[in-house]
Coordinates of C-alpha atoms in Angstrom, one line a residue:
M885 CA 80.2 -22.6 14.9
F886 CA 78.9 -19.1 14.2
Q887 CA 75.3 -17.9 14.3
Q888 CA 74.2 -14.8 12.5
D889 CA 72.8 -11.9 14.5
P890 CA 71.1 -9.0 12.7
E891 CA 71.8 -6.6 15.6
P892 CA 75.2 -7.6 17.1
L893 CA 75.8 -4.0 18.4
G894 CA 72.6 -4.1 20.4
S895 CA 70.8 -1.7 18.0
L896 CA 69.4 -2.7 14.6
W897 CA 69.9 0.7 13.0
L898 CA 73.5 1.0 14.3
S899 CA 74.3 -2.6 13.2
A900 CA 72.9 -1.9 9.7
L901 CA 74.8 1.3 9.3
V902 CA 78.1 -0.5 10.2
A903 CA 77.1 -3.3 7.8
L904 CA 76.8 -0.6 5.0
L905 CA 80.5 0.3 5.3
P906 CA 81.7 -2.2 2.7
L907 CA 79.2 -0.9 0.2
V908 CA 80.2 2.7 1.0
A909 CA 83.8 1.7 0.5
I910 CA 83.2 0.3 -3.0
F911 CA 81.0 3.2 -4.1
V912 CA 83.4 5.8 -2.8
T913 CA 86.5 4.2 -4.3
L914 CA 84.8 3.7 -7.6
G915 CA 82.8 6.8 -7.9
A916 CA 84.7 9.5 -6.0
L917 CA 88.3 8.2 -5.9
R918 CA 88.2 6.7 -9.3
W919 CA 90.1 3.6 -8.4
K920 CA 90.4 0.7 -10.8
A921 CA 87.6 -1.9 -10.1
H922 CA 89.9 -4.6 -8.8
W923 CA 91.5 -2.3 -6.2
A924 CA 88.1 -1.0 -5.2
G925 CA 86.9 -4.6 -4.8
L926 CA 89.9 -5.5 -2.7
A927 CA 89.5 -2.5 -0.5
A928 CA 85.8 -3.2 0.1
L929 CA 86.6 -6.9 0.8
V930 CA 89.0 -5.9 3.5
V931 CA 86.4 -3.6 5.1
A932 CA 83.8 -6.4 4.9
V933 CA 86.1 -8.9 6.7
V934 CA 87.0 -6.3 9.4
V935 CA 83.3 -5.5 9.9
A936 CA 82.4 -9.3 9.9
V937 CA 85.0 -10.0 12.6
A938 CA 85.0 -6.9 14.7
A939 CA 81.3 -5.9 14.6
F940 CA 79.4 -9.1 13.8
G941 CA 81.6 -11.5 15.8
M942 CA 82.4 -13.9 13.0
P943 CA 85.5 -16.0 13.6
V944 CA 88.4 -14.9 11.4
H945 CA 88.9 -18.2 9.7
L946 CA 85.2 -18.4 8.8
A947 CA 85.3 -14.9 7.3
L948 CA 88.3 -15.8 5.2
L949 CA 86.8 -19.1 4.1
S950 CA 83.6 -17.2 3.1
A951 CA 85.7 -15.0 1.0
T952 CA 87.4 -18.0 -0.7
E953 CA 84.1 -19.6 -1.6
G954 CA 82.8 -16.3 -3.0
A955 CA 85.9 -15.8 -5.1
V956 CA 85.7 -19.3 -6.6
F957 CA 82.0 -18.7 -7.4
G958 CA 83.0 -15.5 -9.1
L959 CA 85.4 -17.3 -11.3
F960 CA 83.2 -20.3 -11.9
P961 CA 80.5 -20.0 -13.1
I962 CA 80.2 -16.2 -13.4
M963 CA 83.5 -15.3 -15.2
W964 CA 83.4 -18.6 -17.0
I965 CA 80.2 -17.4 -18.7
V966 CA 81.7 -14.0 -19.7
F967 CA 85.0 -15.6 -20.8
T968 CA 83.4 -18.1 -23.2
A969 CA 81.0 -15.4 -24.5
I970 CA 83.8 -13.1 -25.5
W971 CA 85.9 -16.1 -26.9
L972 CA 82.9 -17.0 -29.1
Y973 CA 82.8 -13.4 -30.4
Q974 CA 86.5 -13.4 -31.1
L975 CA 86.1 -16.5 -33.2
T976 CA 83.6 -14.6 -35.4
V977 CA 86.2 -11.8 -35.8
A978 CA 89.0 -14.3 -36.6
A979 CA 86.8 -15.9 -39.3
G980 CA 86.0 -12.5 -40.8
R981 CA 82.2 -13.0 -40.3
F982 CA 81.7 -10.2 -37.8
E983 CA 81.8 -7.6 -40.7
D984 CA 79.0 -9.5 -42.3
L985 CA 77.0 -9.3 -39.1
R986 CA 77.6 -5.6 -38.9
A987 CA 76.4 -5.2 -42.5
A988 CA 73.4 -7.4 -41.8
F989 CA 72.2 -5.0 -39.1
G990 CA 72.7 -2.2 -41.7
L991 CA 70.0 -3.9 -43.8
I992 CA 67.5 -3.1 -41.0
S993 CA 68.8 0.5 -40.5
D994 CA 72.0 2.4 -40.9
D995 CA 71.0 4.8 -38.2
P996 CA 73.2 4.2 -35.1
R997 CA 70.4 5.2 -32.8
V998 CA 68.1 2.6 -34.2
Q999 CA 71.0 0.1 -34.1
A1000 CA 71.5 0.8 -30.5
I1001 CA 67.9 -0.2 -29.7
I1002 CA 67.9 -3.3 -32.0
I1003 CA 71.3 -4.6 -30.8
A1004 CA 71.5 -3.6 -27.2
F1005 CA 67.8 -3.8 -26.2
C1006 CA 66.2 -6.5 -28.5
F1007 CA 69.2 -8.7 -29.3
G1008 CA 70.7 -8.1 -25.8
G1009 CA 67.3 -9.0 -24.3
L1010 CA 67.3 -12.3 -26.2
L1011 CA 70.8 -13.2 -25.0
E1012 CA 69.7 -12.2 -21.4
A1013 CA 66.7 -14.5 -21.7
L1014 CA 69.0 -17.5 -22.7
A1015 CA 72.3 -16.9 -21.0
G1016 CA 72.3 -13.9 -18.6
F1017 CA 75.1 -13.4 -16.1
G1018 CA 76.9 -10.7 -18.2
A1019 CA 77.0 -12.4 -21.5
P1020 CA 74.6 -9.9 -23.2
V1021 CA 76.7 -7.0 -22.0
A1022 CA 79.9 -8.5 -23.3
I1023 CA 78.5 -9.5 -26.7
T1024 CA 76.4 -6.5 -27.6
G1025 CA 79.1 -4.1 -26.3
V1026 CA 81.6 -5.2 -28.9
M1027 CA 78.9 -5.2 -31.6
L1028 CA 78.2 -1.6 -30.9
M1029 CA 81.9 -0.9 -31.0
A1030 CA 82.0 -2.4 -34.4
L1031 CA 79.2 -0.1 -35.6
G1032 CA 81.2 3.0 -34.7
F1033 CA 80.4 3.7 -31.1
S1034 CA 83.1 4.9 -28.8
P1035 CA 84.1 2.3 -26.1
V1036 CA 82.6 4.3 -23.2
R1037 CA 79.3 5.1 -25.0
A1038 CA 79.0 1.5 -26.2
A1039 CA 79.5 0.2 -22.6
V1040 CA 77.0 2.7 -21.1
V1041 CA 74.4 1.9 -23.7
V1042 CA 74.5 -1.8 -23.2
L1043 CA 74.5 -1.4 -19.4
L1044 CA 71.4 0.7 -19.5
A1045 CA 69.7 -1.6 -22.1
N1046 CA 70.4 -4.6 -19.8
T1047 CA 67.6 -3.7 -17.4
A1048 CA 64.1 -4.8 -18.1
P1049 CA 65.0 -8.2 -19.4
V1050 CA 67.1 -9.1 -16.3
A1051 CA 64.1 -10.2 -14.1
F1052 CA 63.3 -13.0 -16.5
G1053 CA 66.9 -13.6 -17.5
A1054 CA 68.6 -17.0 -17.8
V1055 CA 65.2 -18.6 -18.6
G1056 CA 63.5 -17.1 -15.5
T1057 CA 66.2 -18.1 -13.0
P1058 CA 65.8 -15.0 -10.6
I1059 CA 62.0 -15.5 -10.3
I1060 CA 62.2 -19.3 -10.0
T1061 CA 64.8 -18.8 -7.2
A1062 CA 62.4 -16.5 -5.4
G1063 CA 59.6 -18.9 -5.7
T1064 CA 61.7 -21.8 -4.4
L1065 CA 62.8 -19.9 -1.3
T1066 CA 59.4 -18.3 -0.4
G1067 CA 57.1 -21.2 -1.3
I1068 CA 55.0 -18.8 -3.5
P1069 CA 54.4 -20.4 -6.9
Y1070 CA 57.0 -18.7 -9.2
N1071 CA 54.6 -18.2 -12.0
E1072 CA 52.6 -16.0 -9.6
I1073 CA 55.7 -13.9 -8.7
G1074 CA 56.5 -13.7 -12.4
A1075 CA 53.0 -12.4 -13.2
V1076 CA 53.4 -9.6 -10.7
V1077 CA 56.9 -8.8 -12.0
G1078 CA 55.3 -8.8 -15.5
H1079 CA 53.2 -5.8 -14.3
Q1080 CA 56.2 -3.8 -13.2
T1081 CA 59.2 -4.3 -15.5
P1082 CA 57.2 -3.5 -18.7
V1083 CA 57.1 0.1 -17.4
L1084 CA 60.9 0.1 -17.7
A1085 CA 60.8 -1.8 -21.0
F1086 CA 58.5 0.9 -22.5
I1087 CA 60.8 3.8 -21.6
V1088 CA 64.3 2.3 -21.9
P1089 CA 64.5 2.4 -25.8
T1090 CA 63.8 6.2 -25.7
L1091 CA 66.4 6.6 -22.9
L1092 CA 68.9 4.8 -25.2
V1093 CA 68.2 7.2 -28.0
L1094 CA 68.7 10.1 -25.5
L1095 CA 72.0 8.6 -24.4
V1096 CA 73.2 8.1 -28.0
D1097 CA 72.2 11.4 -29.6
G1098 CA 70.6 13.6 -27.0
K1099 CA 67.3 15.6 -27.5
R1100 CA 67.9 15.7 -31.2
G1101 CA 67.9 12.0 -31.4
V1102 CA 64.7 11.7 -29.4
R1103 CA 63.0 14.2 -31.8
Q1104 CA 64.0 12.2 -34.8
V1105 CA 63.8 8.6 -33.7
W1106 CA 61.0 8.6 -31.1
P1107 CA 58.5 6.6 -33.3
V1108 CA 60.7 3.5 -33.5
A1109 CA 61.8 3.8 -29.9
L1110 CA 58.1 3.9 -28.7
V1111 CA 57.0 1.1 -31.0
I1112 CA 59.8 -1.3 -30.0
G1113 CA 59.4 -0.3 -26.3
L1114 CA 55.6 -0.8 -26.4
A1115 CA 55.8 -4.1 -28.3
F1116 CA 58.4 -5.4 -25.8
A1117 CA 56.4 -4.2 -22.8
V1118 CA 53.1 -5.7 -24.0
A1119 CA 54.7 -9.0 -25.0
Q1120 CA 56.5 -9.2 -21.6
W1121 CA 53.3 -8.5 -19.7
L1122 CA 51.2 -11.0 -21.7
A1123 CA 53.9 -13.8 -21.6
A1124 CA 54.6 -13.3 -17.9
T1125 CA 50.9 -13.3 -17.0
Y1126 CA 49.5 -16.0 -19.4
L1127 CA 52.3 -18.0 -21.0
S1128 CA 55.5 -18.9 -19.1
V1129 CA 58.1 -17.2 -16.9
E1130 CA 60.8 -19.2 -18.8
L1131 CA 59.8 -17.9 -22.2
T1132 CA 58.9 -14.3 -21.3
D1133 CA 62.0 -12.5 -22.4
I1134 CA 62.4 -14.7 -25.5
V1135 CA 58.8 -13.7 -26.6
A1136 CA 59.3 -10.0 -25.7
S1137 CA 62.6 -9.6 -27.4
L1138 CA 61.4 -11.2 -30.7
A1139 CA 58.2 -9.1 -30.5
G1140 CA 60.2 -5.9 -30.1
L1141 CA 62.5 -6.8 -32.9
A1142 CA 59.7 -7.7 -35.2
A1143 CA 57.8 -4.5 -34.5
G1144 CA 60.9 -2.5 -35.2
V1145 CA 61.6 -4.3 -38.5
V1146 CA 58.0 -3.8 -39.7
L1147 CA 58.0 -0.1 -38.9
L1148 CA 61.3 0.5 -40.5
R1149 CA 60.0 -1.0 -43.8
F1150 CA 57.7 2.0 -44.1
W1151 CA 59.5 4.7 -42.2
Q1152 CA 63.1 5.7 -41.6
P1153 CA 64.3 8.4 -39.3
R1154 CA 66.3 11.4 -40.5
G1155 CA 69.6 12.6 -39.1
G1156 CA 71.4 9.2 -39.0
A1157 CA 74.5 10.6 -40.8
E1158 CA 74.8 13.5 -38.3
A1159 CA 74.5 11.1 -35.4
M1160 CA 77.1 8.8 -36.8
E1161 CA 79.4 11.8 -37.3
T1162 CA 79.0 12.8 -33.7
L1163 CA 79.8 9.3 -32.6
R1164 CA 82.8 9.0 -34.8
I1165 CA 84.3 12.2 -33.5
E1166 CA 83.8 10.9 -30.0
R1167 CA 85.3 7.6 -30.8
T1168 CA 88.4 9.3 -32.3
A1169 CA 88.8 11.5 -29.2
D1170 CA 88.4 8.5 -26.8
A1171 CA 91.3 6.4 -25.5
P1172 CA 93.0 4.5 -28.3
V1173 CA 91.6 1.0 -28.5
E1174 CA 91.4 -1.5 -31.3
D1175 CA 88.1 -1.1 -33.1
P1176 CA 86.7 -4.6 -33.4
G1177 CA 84.7 -3.9 -36.5
G1178 CA 85.6 -0.6 -38.0
D1179 CA 88.4 0.6 -40.2
G1180 CA 89.8 2.9 -37.6
G1181 CA 89.7 6.0 -39.8
G1182 CA 88.2 7.7 -42.8
S1183 CA 85.1 9.9 -43.1
V1184 CA 81.7 9.0 -42.0
A1185 CA 80.5 9.2 -45.6
T1186 CA 83.1 6.7 -46.7
E1187 CA 82.3 4.3 -43.8
Q1188 CA 78.6 4.6 -44.4
R1189 CA 79.1 4.0 -48.1
T1190 CA 81.3 0.9 -47.5
L1191 CA 78.8 -0.5 -45.0
A1192 CA 75.9 0.1 -47.5
E1193 CA 77.9 -1.6 -50.3
R1194 CA 78.7 -4.6 -48.0
S1195 CA 75.0 -4.8 -46.9
Q1196 CA 73.8 -4.9 -50.5
A1197 CA 76.4 -7.5 -51.4
L1198 CA 75.3 -9.9 -48.7
S1199 CA 74.1 -13.2 -50.1
V1200 CA 71.6 -15.3 -48.3
G1201 CA 74.4 -17.8 -47.4
R1202 CA 76.6 -15.1 -46.0
L1203 CA 73.7 -13.6 -44.0
V1204 CA 72.9 -17.0 -42.5
M1205 CA 76.5 -17.6 -41.6
A1206 CA 76.8 -14.2 -40.0
F1207 CA 73.9 -14.9 -37.6
A1208 CA 74.7 -18.6 -37.3
P1209 CA 76.6 -18.3 -33.9
Y1210 CA 73.7 -16.6 -32.3
L1211 CA 71.1 -18.9 -33.8
L1212 CA 73.2 -21.7 -32.5
I1213 CA 73.2 -20.1 -29.0
I1214 CA 69.4 -19.8 -29.1
V1215 CA 69.0 -23.4 -30.2
V1216 CA 71.5 -24.9 -27.6
F1217 CA 70.1 -22.8 -24.7
S1218 CA 66.5 -23.5 -25.7
V1219 CA 67.1 -27.2 -25.7
A1220 CA 69.2 -27.1 -22.5
K1221 CA 66.7 -25.0 -20.5
L1222 CA 63.3 -25.9 -22.0
V1223 CA 63.5 -29.6 -23.0
G1224 CA 62.8 -31.4 -19.7
P1225 CA 64.9 -34.5 -20.1
V1226 CA 67.9 -32.6 -21.4
S1227 CA 67.6 -30.0 -18.6
T1228 CA 67.3 -32.7 -16.0
F1229 CA 70.3 -34.5 -17.3
L1230 CA 72.4 -31.4 -17.3
T1231 CA 71.5 -30.3 -13.8
G1232 CA 72.1 -33.9 -12.7
T1233 CA 75.8 -33.5 -13.6
D1234 CA 76.2 -30.7 -11.1
I1235 CA 78.6 -31.6 -8.2
K1236 CA 77.7 -30.3 -4.8
I1237 CA 80.7 -29.5 -2.6
G1238 CA 80.3 -28.6 1.1
W1239 CA 82.9 -25.8 1.3
P1240 CA 85.8 -27.2 3.5
G1241 CA 85.9 -25.8 6.9
L1242 CA 82.8 -23.6 6.3
D1243 CA 79.9 -26.0 5.5
G1244 CA 77.8 -26.6 8.5
Q1245 CA 79.6 -24.0 10.6
V1246 CA 77.3 -21.0 9.9
L1247 CA 73.8 -20.8 11.3
G1248 CA 71.2 -18.3 10.2
A1249 CA 69.4 -16.0 12.7
S1250 CA 66.7 -18.8 13.1
G1251 CA 69.3 -21.3 14.1
D1252 CA 69.2 -23.4 10.9
P1253 CA 72.4 -24.0 8.9
V1254 CA 72.7 -21.7 5.9
S1255 CA 72.7 -23.3 2.4
T1256 CA 75.1 -21.1 0.6
T1257 CA 78.1 -22.9 2.2
T1258 CA 77.5 -25.6 -0.4
Y1259 CA 79.3 -24.9 -3.7
S1260 CA 77.7 -26.2 -6.9
F1261 CA 80.2 -27.1 -9.5
Q1262 CA 78.2 -26.8 -12.7
W1263 CA 80.8 -28.2 -15.0
L1264 CA 78.3 -29.1 -17.8
S1265 CA 75.0 -27.2 -17.0
S1266 CA 76.6 -23.8 -16.6
P1267 CA 75.8 -21.3 -19.4
G1268 CA 79.5 -20.9 -19.8
S1269 CA 79.9 -24.6 -20.6
L1270 CA 77.1 -24.4 -23.1
L1271 CA 78.7 -21.3 -24.7
L1272 CA 82.0 -23.3 -24.9
I1273 CA 80.1 -26.0 -26.8
C1274 CA 78.6 -23.3 -29.1
G1275 CA 82.1 -21.9 -29.6
I1276 CA 83.5 -25.2 -30.7
G1277 CA 80.5 -25.5 -33.1
V1278 CA 81.3 -22.1 -34.5
A1279 CA 84.9 -22.9 -35.0
V1280 CA 83.9 -26.0 -36.9
M1281 CA 81.2 -24.1 -38.9
Y1282 CA 83.7 -21.4 -39.9
R1283 CA 86.4 -23.9 -40.6
L1284 CA 88.9 -22.3 -38.2
T1285 CA 91.9 -24.5 -37.3
P1286 CA 92.3 -25.8 -33.8
A1287 CA 95.4 -23.6 -33.4
T1288 CA 93.4 -20.5 -34.2
A1289 CA 90.6 -21.4 -31.7
V1290 CA 93.2 -22.1 -29.0
R1291 CA 95.1 -18.9 -29.8
E1292 CA 91.9 -16.8 -29.4
F1293 CA 91.1 -18.7 -26.2
A1294 CA 94.5 -17.8 -24.7
A1295 CA 94.2 -14.2 -25.9
T1296 CA 90.8 -13.8 -24.4
A1297 CA 92.0 -15.2 -21.0
Y1298 CA 94.9 -12.7 -21.0
K1299 CA 92.5 -9.8 -21.9
L1300 CA 90.2 -10.7 -19.0
R1301 CA 92.9 -11.1 -16.4
F1302 CA 91.9 -8.1 -14.3
A1303 CA 88.3 -8.8 -14.8
F1304 CA 88.8 -12.2 -13.2
L1305 CA 90.4 -10.5 -10.2
T1306 CA 87.6 -7.9 -9.9
V1307 CA 84.7 -10.4 -10.1
A1308 CA 86.5 -12.7 -7.7
T1309 CA 86.9 -10.0 -5.1
V1310 CA 83.4 -8.6 -5.5
L1311 CA 81.8 -12.1 -5.0
A1312 CA 84.2 -12.7 -2.1
L1313 CA 82.8 -9.4 -0.6
A1314 CA 79.3 -10.5 -1.2
Y1315 CA 79.8 -13.9 0.5
V1316 CA 81.5 -12.3 3.5
M1317 CA 78.6 -9.8 3.9
N1318 CA 76.0 -12.5 3.4
L1319 CA 77.4 -15.2 5.7
S1320 CA 78.4 -12.8 8.5
G1321 CA 74.9 -11.4 8.7
Q1322 CA 75.7 -7.9 7.4
T1323 CA 73.3 -8.2 4.4
I1324 CA 70.5 -9.5 6.6
S1325 CA 71.1 -6.7 9.1
I1326 CA 70.6 -4.1 6.3
G1327 CA 67.6 -5.8 5.0
T1328 CA 65.9 -6.3 8.4
W1329 CA 66.5 -2.6 9.1
I1330 CA 64.8 -1.5 5.9
A1331 CA 62.0 -4.1 6.4
G1332 CA 61.1 -2.6 9.7
T1333 CA 59.7 0.6 8.2
G1334 CA 56.1 -0.6 8.3
A1335 CA 53.8 0.7 5.6
A1336 CA 56.7 2.7 4.0
F1337 CA 58.3 -0.6 3.2
A1338 CA 56.2 -0.8 0.1
F1339 CA 58.2 2.2 -1.2
L1340 CA 61.5 1.0 0.1
S1341 CA 61.1 -2.7 -1.0
P1342 CA 62.8 -2.3 -4.4
I1343 CA 65.8 -0.8 -2.8
L1344 CA 66.7 -4.2 -1.2
G1345 CA 66.8 -5.9 -4.6
W1346 CA 68.8 -2.9 -6.0
L1347 CA 71.4 -3.2 -3.2
G1348 CA 71.5 -7.0 -3.5
T1349 CA 72.2 -6.9 -7.3
A1350 CA 74.6 -4.0 -7.0
V1351 CA 76.7 -6.0 -4.6
T1352 CA 76.5 -9.5 -6.2
G1353 CA 75.9 -8.5 -9.9
S1354 CA 73.0 -11.0 -10.0
D1355 CA 69.3 -10.6 -9.6
T1356 CA 69.2 -14.3 -8.8
S1357 CA 71.6 -13.7 -5.9
A1358 CA 69.6 -10.7 -4.7
N1359 CA 66.5 -12.8 -4.5
A1360 CA 68.4 -15.5 -2.7
L1361 CA 69.4 -12.9 -0.2
F1362 CA 66.2 -11.0 0.3
A1363 CA 63.1 -12.9 -1.1
T1364 CA 62.2 -14.6 2.2
L1365 CA 62.9 -11.3 4.1
Q1366 CA 60.6 -9.5 1.7
Q1367 CA 57.9 -12.1 2.3
T1368 CA 58.1 -11.9 6.1
A1369 CA 58.2 -8.1 6.2
A1370 CA 55.2 -7.9 3.9
E1371 CA 53.2 -10.2 6.2
Q1372 CA 54.1 -8.2 9.2
A1373 CA 53.2 -4.9 7.5
G1374 CA 49.9 -6.2 6.1
L1375 CA 51.2 -6.0 2.5
D1376 CA 50.8 -8.5 -0.3
P1377 CA 53.9 -10.9 -0.2
H1378 CA 53.6 -11.5 -4.0
L1379 CA 54.1 -7.7 -4.5
M1380 CA 57.0 -7.4 -2.2
V1381 CA 58.9 -10.4 -3.5
A1382 CA 58.3 -9.2 -7.1
A1383 CA 59.5 -5.7 -6.1
N1384 CA 62.8 -7.3 -4.9
T1385 CA 63.2 -8.8 -8.4
S1386 CA 62.2 -5.7 -10.2
G1387 CA 64.5 -3.5 -8.1
G1388 CA 67.4 -5.7 -8.8
V1389 CA 67.2 -5.1 -12.6
V1390 CA 68.2 -1.5 -12.2
G1391 CA 71.0 -2.3 -9.8
K1392 CA 72.8 -4.5 -12.3
M1393 CA 74.2 -1.6 -14.3
I1394 CA 76.2 -0.3 -11.4
S1395 CA 77.4 -3.6 -10.1
P1396 CA 81.3 -3.7 -10.1
Q1397 CA 81.0 -7.1 -11.7
N1398 CA 79.0 -5.9 -14.6
L1399 CA 81.0 -2.7 -15.0
T1400 CA 84.1 -4.8 -15.3
I1401 CA 82.5 -7.1 -17.9
A1402 CA 81.4 -4.1 -20.0
A1403 CA 84.8 -2.3 -19.7
T1404 CA 86.8 -5.4 -20.6
A1405 CA 84.6 -6.3 -23.5
V1406 CA 85.0 -2.9 -25.2
G1407 CA 88.7 -2.6 -24.4
I1408 CA 88.8 0.0 -21.6
A1409 CA 89.6 -2.2 -18.6
G1410 CA 90.5 -0.1 -15.7
R1411 CA 88.0 2.7 -16.5
E1412 CA 85.1 1.1 -14.5
S1413 CA 84.9 4.2 -12.3
E1414 CA 84.1 6.3 -15.3
L1415 CA 81.3 3.9 -16.3
F1416 CA 80.0 3.9 -12.7
R1417 CA 79.7 7.7 -12.7
R1418 CA 77.9 7.6 -16.1
T1419 CA 75.4 5.0 -15.0
I1420 CA 74.7 5.8 -11.4
L1421 CA 72.1 8.5 -12.1
W1422 CA 70.3 6.3 -14.6
S1423 CA 70.2 3.5 -12.0
V1424 CA 68.9 5.7 -9.2
G1425 CA 66.4 7.4 -11.4
L1426 CA 64.9 4.2 -12.7
L1427 CA 64.9 2.8 -9.1
A1428 CA 62.9 5.9 -8.0
V1429 CA 60.4 5.1 -10.7
L1430 CA 60.0 1.5 -9.5
C1431 CA 59.7 2.6 -5.8
V1432 CA 56.8 4.9 -6.7
L1433 CA 55.2 2.3 -8.9
V1434 CA 55.4 -0.5 -6.2
F1435 CA 54.1 1.9 -3.6
L1436 CA 51.1 2.9 -5.7
Q1437 CA 50.5 -0.8 -6.5
S1438 CA 50.2 -1.4 -2.8
T1439 CA 47.4 1.1 -2.6
P1440 CA 44.0 1.4 -4.5
V1441 CA 45.6 3.9 -6.8
L1442 CA 47.3 1.3 -8.9
G1443 CA 46.3 -1.9 -7.1
W1444 CA 44.0 -2.7 -10.0
M1445 CA 47.1 -3.3 -12.1
L1446 CA 48.0 -6.5 -10.2
P1447 CA 46.8 -9.9 -11.2
T1448 CA 44.7 -11.8 -8.7
F1449 CA 45.5 -15.3 -7.5

């Protein structure tokens, strides 16, 4: 039996620095050495096992068993969700309906900068609210590709857009998890998060325009970016504070979309053709990949004319059928997550498995057995299984033959083969770090900074999500630690636990798991290091904004912003 020790080397700061070595390994191999993500993950996993055994005293067999549980968790449910999401998209392509969806978005605006906001931010936020776990990145990434974005730019745009909605993703799962672990009512945590992430929501649409078309785009498109960002932010704040954590992102995404559609009825930005030309040149120069929705050639004028003609030719029936898969996803997930009896039935089918040889053999620093050695096999309640049901429904709806559906299923599995390996190794790394005590050592070290902890608190959530790819997992790691550190430093536990959740949302874009999902979805598997280099500064910059915000909220300067309980 092994008991975690936050300072096995006799010094907390030295133990924490050694515990950081696996993270350093993955960031260096991805960012500096430009290794493929699966090799970077494997290298970091080896470092984590060595540190667990040599520095933290974990028996070799327990370290290896921790890695196997993490790898299985990475494959199911994490990659199962991504796999079924991309398979569902491939069915729409096989049925020829994705072109109609592309044209349908052209009815709102043919400007690629506006489409980036509508699809990646609003529609992606809705998918995050319902499914989460990488599905929004996979689906919206290929949608932007179909609209003319280069693979790399499409991936970076959706990674940046998938920030503000993450805290309330998967029907509020990260916040509910934090509430369950800390004993703080999760609606109170959600209300505080609702006074932090709206700041991100307000600025992210403008950052997306800057990313797509630079300063020119911001000058030309700022009204719609600000209106959508403001509508999303206000709706997120109101819903989190007064309505429901579970419904927050659904309300916010629909509010942002509605505000954008109304504004675009009376105002359209200029310069859309020039922006599309720039994107098309970039797409042509990028690595050759199959363009999921475009014609692969021709002038921008021809493409824009063809898209406009298709948009005008859309009948109501074709329009409904184009959006039918996503409407089906909304209905299925809403029923599964929000209808009590259905939700209870689905979660009741989960099978709890004590991981052989590991369960009951790892004690936390307090001496109590850790709970993460029990694996939950969510064969029916997993978002991936719900997406599988949706995919079957789409195949029937589009009258695809079983042979076509199976062929696309197999093709998707082959396409994701390296993504499976990457995510399995990254989650194996996370489990080794967590169960050996490395993660707790890092967290305890940061938590010991006293009053400065209010500034550093979001960094814990950022690190947790960067390693695991999940804000839920980051809260599972650090929510209780945040609560304890806050009480010791005389800070509000509500604020610190919320800061962990909010910090996690900007760590997701640099998680190797999410980078792999984005790269694989847009057809550039193996170029995760390039995506990492393009997103790291955005991630760190937004993290700095959150650190300053949380610190000021812990003082009278912005303390008035927070709800009272």
